[in-house]
CSV table of C-alpha atoms and ligand atoms in Angstrom, one decimal:
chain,number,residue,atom,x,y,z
K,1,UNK,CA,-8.9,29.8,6.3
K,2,UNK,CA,-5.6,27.3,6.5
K,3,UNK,CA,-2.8,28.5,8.5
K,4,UNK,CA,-4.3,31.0,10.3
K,5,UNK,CA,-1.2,32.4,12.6
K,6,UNK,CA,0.8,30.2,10.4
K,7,UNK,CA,-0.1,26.9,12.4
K,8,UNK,CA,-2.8,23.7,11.3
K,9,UNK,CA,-4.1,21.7,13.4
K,10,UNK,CA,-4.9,17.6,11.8
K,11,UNK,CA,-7.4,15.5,13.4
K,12,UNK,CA,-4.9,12.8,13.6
K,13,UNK,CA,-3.4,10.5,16.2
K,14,UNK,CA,-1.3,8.4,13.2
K,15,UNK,CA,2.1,10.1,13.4
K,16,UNK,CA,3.0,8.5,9.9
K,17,UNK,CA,0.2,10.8,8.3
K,18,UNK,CA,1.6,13.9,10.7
K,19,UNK,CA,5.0,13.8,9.5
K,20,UNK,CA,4.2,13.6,5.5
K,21,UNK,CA,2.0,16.9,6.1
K,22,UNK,CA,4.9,18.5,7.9
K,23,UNK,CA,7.0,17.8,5.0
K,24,UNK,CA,4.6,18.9,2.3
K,25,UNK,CA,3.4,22.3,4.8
K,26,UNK,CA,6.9,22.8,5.7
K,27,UNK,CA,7.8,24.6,2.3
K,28,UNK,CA,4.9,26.8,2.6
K,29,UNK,CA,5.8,27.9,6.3
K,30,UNK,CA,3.0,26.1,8.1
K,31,UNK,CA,3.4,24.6,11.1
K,32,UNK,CA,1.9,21.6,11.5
K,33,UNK,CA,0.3,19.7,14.9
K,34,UNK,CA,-2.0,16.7,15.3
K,35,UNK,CA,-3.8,15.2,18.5
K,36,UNK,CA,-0.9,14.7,20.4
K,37,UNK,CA,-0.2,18.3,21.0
K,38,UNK,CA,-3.9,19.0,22.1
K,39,UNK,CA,-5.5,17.5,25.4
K,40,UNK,CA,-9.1,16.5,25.7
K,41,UNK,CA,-10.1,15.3,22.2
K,42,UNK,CA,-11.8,12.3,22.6
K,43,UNK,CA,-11.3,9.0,20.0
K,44,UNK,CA,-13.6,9.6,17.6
K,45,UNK,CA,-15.6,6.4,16.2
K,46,UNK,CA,-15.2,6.4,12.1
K,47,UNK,CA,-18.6,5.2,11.6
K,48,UNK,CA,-18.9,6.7,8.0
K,49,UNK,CA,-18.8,4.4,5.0
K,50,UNK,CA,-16.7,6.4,2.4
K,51,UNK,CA,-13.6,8.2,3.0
K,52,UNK,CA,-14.9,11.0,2.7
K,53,UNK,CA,-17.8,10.2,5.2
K,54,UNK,CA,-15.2,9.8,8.1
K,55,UNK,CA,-12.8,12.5,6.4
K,56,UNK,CA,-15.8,15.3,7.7
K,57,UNK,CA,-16.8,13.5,10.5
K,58,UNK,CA,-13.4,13.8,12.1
K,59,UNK,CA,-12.0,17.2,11.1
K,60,UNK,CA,-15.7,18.7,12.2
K,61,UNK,CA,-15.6,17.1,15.7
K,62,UNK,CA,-12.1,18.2,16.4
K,63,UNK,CA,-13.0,21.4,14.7
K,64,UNK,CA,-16.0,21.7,17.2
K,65,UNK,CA,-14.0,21.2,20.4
K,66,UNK,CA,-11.1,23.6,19.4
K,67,UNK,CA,-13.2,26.4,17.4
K,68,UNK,CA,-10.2,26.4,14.5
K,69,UNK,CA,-10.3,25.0,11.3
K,70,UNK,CA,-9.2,21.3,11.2
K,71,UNK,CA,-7.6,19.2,8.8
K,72,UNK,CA,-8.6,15.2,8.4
K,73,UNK,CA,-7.4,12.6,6.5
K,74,UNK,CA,-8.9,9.2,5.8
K,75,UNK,CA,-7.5,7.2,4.0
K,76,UNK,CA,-6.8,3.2,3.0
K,77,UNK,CA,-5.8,0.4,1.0
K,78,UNK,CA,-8.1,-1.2,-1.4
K,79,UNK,CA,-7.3,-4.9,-2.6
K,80,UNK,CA,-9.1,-6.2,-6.0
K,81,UNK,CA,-8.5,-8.9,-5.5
K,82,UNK,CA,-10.3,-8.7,-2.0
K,83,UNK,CA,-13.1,-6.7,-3.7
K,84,UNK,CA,-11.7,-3.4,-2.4
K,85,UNK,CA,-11.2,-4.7,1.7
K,86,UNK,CA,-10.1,-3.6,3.3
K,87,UNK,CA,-11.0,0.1,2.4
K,88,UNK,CA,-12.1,2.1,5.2
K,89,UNK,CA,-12.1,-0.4,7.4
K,90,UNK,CA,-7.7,-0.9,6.8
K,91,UNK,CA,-6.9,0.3,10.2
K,92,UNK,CA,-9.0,-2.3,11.9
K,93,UNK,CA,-8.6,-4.9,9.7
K,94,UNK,CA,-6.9,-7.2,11.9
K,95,UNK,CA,-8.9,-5.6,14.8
K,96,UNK,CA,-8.6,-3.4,17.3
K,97,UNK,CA,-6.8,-1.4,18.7
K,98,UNK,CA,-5.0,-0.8,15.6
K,99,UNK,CA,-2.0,-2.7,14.7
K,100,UNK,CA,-0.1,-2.0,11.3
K,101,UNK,CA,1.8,-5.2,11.9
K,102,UNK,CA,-1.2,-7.6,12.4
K,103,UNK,CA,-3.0,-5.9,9.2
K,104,UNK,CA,0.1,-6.9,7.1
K,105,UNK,CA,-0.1,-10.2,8.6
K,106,UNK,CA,-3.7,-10.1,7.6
K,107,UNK,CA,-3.6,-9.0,4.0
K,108,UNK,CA,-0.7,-11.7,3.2
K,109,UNK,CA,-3.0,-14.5,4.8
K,110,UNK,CA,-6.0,-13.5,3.1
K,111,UNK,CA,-4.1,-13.0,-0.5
K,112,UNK,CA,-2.2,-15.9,0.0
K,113,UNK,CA,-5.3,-17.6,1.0
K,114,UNK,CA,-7.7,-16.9,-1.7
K,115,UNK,CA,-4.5,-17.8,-4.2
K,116,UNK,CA,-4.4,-21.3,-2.8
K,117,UNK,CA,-8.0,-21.9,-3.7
K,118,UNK,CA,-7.6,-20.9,-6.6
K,119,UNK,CA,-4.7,-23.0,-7.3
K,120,UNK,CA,-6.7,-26.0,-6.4
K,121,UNK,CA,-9.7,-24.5,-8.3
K,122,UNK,CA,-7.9,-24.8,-11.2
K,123,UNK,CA,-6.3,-28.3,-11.2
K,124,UNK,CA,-10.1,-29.7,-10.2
K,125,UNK,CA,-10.7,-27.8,-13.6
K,126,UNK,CA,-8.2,-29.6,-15.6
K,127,UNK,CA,-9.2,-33.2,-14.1
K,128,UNK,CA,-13.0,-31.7,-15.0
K,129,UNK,CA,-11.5,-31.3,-18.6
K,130,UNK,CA,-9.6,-34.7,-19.0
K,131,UNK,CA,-12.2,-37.0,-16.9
K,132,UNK,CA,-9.7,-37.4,-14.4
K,133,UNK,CA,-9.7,-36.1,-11.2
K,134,UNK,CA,-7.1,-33.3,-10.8
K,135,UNK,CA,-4.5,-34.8,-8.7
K,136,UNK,CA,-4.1,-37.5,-11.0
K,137,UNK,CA,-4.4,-35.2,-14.0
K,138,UNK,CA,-1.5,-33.0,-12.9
K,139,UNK,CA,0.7,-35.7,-12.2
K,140,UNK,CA,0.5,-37.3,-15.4
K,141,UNK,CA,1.0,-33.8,-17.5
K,142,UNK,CA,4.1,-33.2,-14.7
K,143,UNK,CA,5.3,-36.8,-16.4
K,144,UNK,CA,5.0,-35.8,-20.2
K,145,UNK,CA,6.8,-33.2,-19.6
K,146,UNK,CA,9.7,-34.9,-17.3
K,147,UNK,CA,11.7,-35.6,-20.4
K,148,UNK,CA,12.0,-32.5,-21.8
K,149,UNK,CA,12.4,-30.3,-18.9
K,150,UNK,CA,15.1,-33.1,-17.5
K,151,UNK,CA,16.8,-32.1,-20.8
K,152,UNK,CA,16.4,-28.2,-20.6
K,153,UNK,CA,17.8,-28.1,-17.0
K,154,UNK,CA,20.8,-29.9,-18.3
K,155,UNK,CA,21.6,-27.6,-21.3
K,156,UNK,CA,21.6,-25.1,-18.9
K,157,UNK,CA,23.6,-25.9,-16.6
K,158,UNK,CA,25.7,-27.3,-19.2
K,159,UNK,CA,25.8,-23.9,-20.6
K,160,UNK,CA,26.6,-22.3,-17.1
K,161,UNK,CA,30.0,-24.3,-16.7
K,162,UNK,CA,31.0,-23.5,-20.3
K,163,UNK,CA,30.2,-19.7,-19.2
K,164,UNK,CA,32.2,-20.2,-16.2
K,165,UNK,CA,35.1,-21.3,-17.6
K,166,UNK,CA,35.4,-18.6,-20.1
K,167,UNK,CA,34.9,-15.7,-17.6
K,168,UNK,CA,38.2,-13.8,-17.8
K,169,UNK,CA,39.2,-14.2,-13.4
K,170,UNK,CA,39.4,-10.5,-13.1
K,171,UNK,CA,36.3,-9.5,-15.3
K,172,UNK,CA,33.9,-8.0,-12.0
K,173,UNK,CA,30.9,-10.0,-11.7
K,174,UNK,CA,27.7,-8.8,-13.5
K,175,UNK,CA,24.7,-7.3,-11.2
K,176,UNK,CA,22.0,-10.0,-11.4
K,177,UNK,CA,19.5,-7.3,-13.0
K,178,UNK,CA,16.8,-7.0,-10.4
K,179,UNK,CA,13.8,-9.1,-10.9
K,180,UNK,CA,10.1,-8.1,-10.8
K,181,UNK,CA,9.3,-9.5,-7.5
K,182,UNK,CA,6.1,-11.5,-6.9
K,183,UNK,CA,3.1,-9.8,-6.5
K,184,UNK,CA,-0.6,-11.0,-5.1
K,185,UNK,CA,-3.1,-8.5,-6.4
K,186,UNK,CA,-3.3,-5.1,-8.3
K,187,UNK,CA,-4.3,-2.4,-5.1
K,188,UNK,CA,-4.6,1.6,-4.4
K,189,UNK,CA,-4.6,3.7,-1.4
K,190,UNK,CA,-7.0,6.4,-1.3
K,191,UNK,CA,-7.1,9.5,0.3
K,192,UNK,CA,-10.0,11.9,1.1
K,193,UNK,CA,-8.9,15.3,2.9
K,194,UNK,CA,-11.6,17.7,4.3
K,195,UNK,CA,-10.5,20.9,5.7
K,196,UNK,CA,-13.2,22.1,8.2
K,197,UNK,CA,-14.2,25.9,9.0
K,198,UNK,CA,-16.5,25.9,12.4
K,199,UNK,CA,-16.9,29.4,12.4
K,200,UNK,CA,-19.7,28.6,9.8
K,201,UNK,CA,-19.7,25.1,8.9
K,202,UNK,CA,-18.1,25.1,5.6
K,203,UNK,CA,-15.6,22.7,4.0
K,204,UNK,CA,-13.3,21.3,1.9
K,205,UNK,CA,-13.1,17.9,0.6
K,206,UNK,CA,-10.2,16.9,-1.9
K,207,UNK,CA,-9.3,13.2,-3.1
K,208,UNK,CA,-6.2,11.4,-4.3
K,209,UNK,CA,-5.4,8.0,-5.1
K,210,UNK,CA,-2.3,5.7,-6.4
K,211,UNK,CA,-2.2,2.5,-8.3
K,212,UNK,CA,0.3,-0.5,-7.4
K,213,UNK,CA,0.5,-3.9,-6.3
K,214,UNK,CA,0.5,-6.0,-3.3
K,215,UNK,CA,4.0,-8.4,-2.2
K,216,UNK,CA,4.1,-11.0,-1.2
K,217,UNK,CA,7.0,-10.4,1.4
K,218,UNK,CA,7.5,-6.9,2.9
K,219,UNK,CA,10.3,-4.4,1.6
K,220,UNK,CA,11.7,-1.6,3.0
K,221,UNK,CA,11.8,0.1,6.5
K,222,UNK,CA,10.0,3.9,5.9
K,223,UNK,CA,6.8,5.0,5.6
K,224,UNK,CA,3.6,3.5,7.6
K,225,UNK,CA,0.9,0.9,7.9
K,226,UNK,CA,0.8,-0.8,4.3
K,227,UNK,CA,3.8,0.5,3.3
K,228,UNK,CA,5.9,-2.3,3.0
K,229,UNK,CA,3.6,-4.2,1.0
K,230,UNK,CA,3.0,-1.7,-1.7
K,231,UNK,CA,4.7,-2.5,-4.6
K,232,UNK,CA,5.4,0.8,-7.3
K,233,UNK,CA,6.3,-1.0,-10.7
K,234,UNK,CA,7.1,2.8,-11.7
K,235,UNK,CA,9.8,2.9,-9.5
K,236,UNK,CA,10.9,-0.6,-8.9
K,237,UNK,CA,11.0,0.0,-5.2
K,238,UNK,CA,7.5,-0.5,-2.2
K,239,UNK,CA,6.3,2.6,-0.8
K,240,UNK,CA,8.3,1.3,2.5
K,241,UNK,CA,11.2,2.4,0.0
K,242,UNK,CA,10.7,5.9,-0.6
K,243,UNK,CA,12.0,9.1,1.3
K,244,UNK,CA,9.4,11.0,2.7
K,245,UNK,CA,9.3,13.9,-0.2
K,246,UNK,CA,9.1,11.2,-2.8
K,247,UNK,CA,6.1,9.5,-1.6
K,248,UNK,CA,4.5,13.0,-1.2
K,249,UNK,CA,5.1,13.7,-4.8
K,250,UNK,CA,3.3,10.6,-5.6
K,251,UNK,CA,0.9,9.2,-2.9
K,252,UNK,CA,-2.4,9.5,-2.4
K,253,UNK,CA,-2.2,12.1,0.3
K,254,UNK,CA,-0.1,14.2,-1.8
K,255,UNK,CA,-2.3,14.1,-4.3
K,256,UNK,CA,-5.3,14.7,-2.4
K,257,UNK,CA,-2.8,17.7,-0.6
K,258,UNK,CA,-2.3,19.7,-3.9
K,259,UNK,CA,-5.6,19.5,-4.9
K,260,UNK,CA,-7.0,20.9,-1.5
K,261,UNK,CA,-4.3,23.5,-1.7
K,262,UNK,CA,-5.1,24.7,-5.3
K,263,UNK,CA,-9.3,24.7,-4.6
K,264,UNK,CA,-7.5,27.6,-1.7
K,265,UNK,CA,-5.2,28.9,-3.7
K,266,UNK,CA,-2.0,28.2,-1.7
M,301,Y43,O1,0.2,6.2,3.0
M,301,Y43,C1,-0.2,5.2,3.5
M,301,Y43,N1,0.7,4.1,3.6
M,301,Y43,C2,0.4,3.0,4.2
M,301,Y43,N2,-0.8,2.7,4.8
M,301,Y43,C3,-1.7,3.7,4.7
M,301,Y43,C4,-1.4,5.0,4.1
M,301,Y43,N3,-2.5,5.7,4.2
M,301,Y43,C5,-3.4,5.0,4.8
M,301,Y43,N4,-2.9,3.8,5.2
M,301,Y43,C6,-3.5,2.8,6.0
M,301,Y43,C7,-3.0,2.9,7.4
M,301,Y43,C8,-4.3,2.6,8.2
M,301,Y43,O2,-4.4,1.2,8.4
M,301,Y43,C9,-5.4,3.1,7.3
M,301,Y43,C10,-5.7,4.5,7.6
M,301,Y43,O3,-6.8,4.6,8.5
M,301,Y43,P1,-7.3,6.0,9.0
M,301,Y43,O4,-8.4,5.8,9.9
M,301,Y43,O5,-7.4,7.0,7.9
M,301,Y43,O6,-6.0,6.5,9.9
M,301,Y43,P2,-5.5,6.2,11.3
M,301,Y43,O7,-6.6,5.4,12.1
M,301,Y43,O8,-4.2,5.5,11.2
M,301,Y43,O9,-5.3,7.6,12.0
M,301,Y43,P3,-6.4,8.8,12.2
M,301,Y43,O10,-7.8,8.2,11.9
M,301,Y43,O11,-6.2,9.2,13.6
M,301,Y43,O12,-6.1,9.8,11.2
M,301,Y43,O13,-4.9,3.0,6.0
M,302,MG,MG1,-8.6,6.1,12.0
């Protein structure tokens, strides 16, 4: 039932979505077009509570209206160490409308956050431990320790001038090898696709999902919504990082993609 004359129609108004289905439809000839390109579909409230809930619920109302089969993708970002939030409630997160900037901002404050109490949950635990109250308790450990680290920071610098000096002048500079940057909690996105018939009701449903971690500052300028904050240890690079093909081969959505394509046999 997909690409009937050649052209599918996604129950979308997120452009980021549209243009990684163009890129994965393109190679099989199939135009793609999304709620732009058709007049009169009203918003349609995602009141389901699984991906898959709202997945259906979207591709069969826009399937209603335009009596065509309908693609729809729902998808998020769940945090662990937000106990899976925001999940299908990532678009809104920050609140509506939606606002990919504001949910960023979000996420970082809520990570951030929850890592602060912790951090003082922890040095209350350590005055617990000593009988003294935490403050206190760090401040005296910070002192033990003065001595020594006083003398490590001074071998190495020490040992930084010596490796200065016998740098040959024209020897290029090595690359500083790229450090893991810091990360806030372990995270996936998830994608549910269902592909909707109205002629009798029937669908598809196909899943995908990808593992990775949050940052704790933004990288890179492509992709959409959560992007930037999705660090791929894989790759050394945020999703934000990746050309369009390369997150396809990887994402969620792709995933989701070539299982829905294989259960039709495209
Ligand atoms: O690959 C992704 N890269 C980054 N962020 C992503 C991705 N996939 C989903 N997300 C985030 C964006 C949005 O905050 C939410 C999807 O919400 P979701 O309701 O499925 O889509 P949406 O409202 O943007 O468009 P629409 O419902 O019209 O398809 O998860
Ligand atoms: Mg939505």
């Amino acid at each position: 039932m997909i690409g009937s004359g050649d052209v599918l129609l996604l129950a979308t108004r997120n452009s980021g979505k549209t243009k990684e289905f163009r890129e994965a439809f393109g190679k099989l000839g199939i135009a793609v077009k999304d709620l732009h390109d058709v007049e009169g579909i009203p918003d349609i409230e995602e009141t389901g509570h699984t991906f898959a809930d709202n997945a259906l619920l979207k591709a069969k109302a826009v399937a209603d209206i335009v009596g065509l089969p309908v693609l729809a993708d729902d998808s998020g970002l769940c945090v662990d160490a937000l106990d899976g939030a925001p999940g299908v409630y990532s678009a809104r997160y920050a609140g509506e409308p939606a606002n990919d900037a504001a949910n960023n901002e979000k996420l970082l404050l809520e990570l951030k956050r929850l890592a602060s109490h912790s951090e003082s949950a922890e040095a209350e635990l350590v005055g617990e431990r000593s009988g003294a109250p935490g403050k206190e308790r760090l401040a005296e450990s910070v002192e033990e320790h003065a001595n020594e680290s006083m003398k490590v920071l001074l071998a190495e610098s020490l040992n930084e001038q010596v490796e200065e000096v016998e740098q040959e002048p024209e020897q290029e500079p090595e690359q500083e090898p790229e450090q893991e940057p810091e990360l806030l909690s372990s995270a996936r996105f998830v994608c549910s696709l269902v592909l909707y018939d109205p002629a009798d009701g029937s669908h598809l449903t196909a899943e995908g999902a990808i593992e990775g971690n949050i940052l704790r500052e933004a990288r890179g300028t492509d992709g959409f919504g959560y992007d930037p904050l999705f660090w791929l240890s894989s790759h050394g690079r945020s999703m934000a990082e990746l050309s369009l093909a390369e997150k396809n081969a990887i994402s969620h959505r792709g995933q989701a993609l070539r299982r829905l394509l294989e259960m039709i046999g495209k």
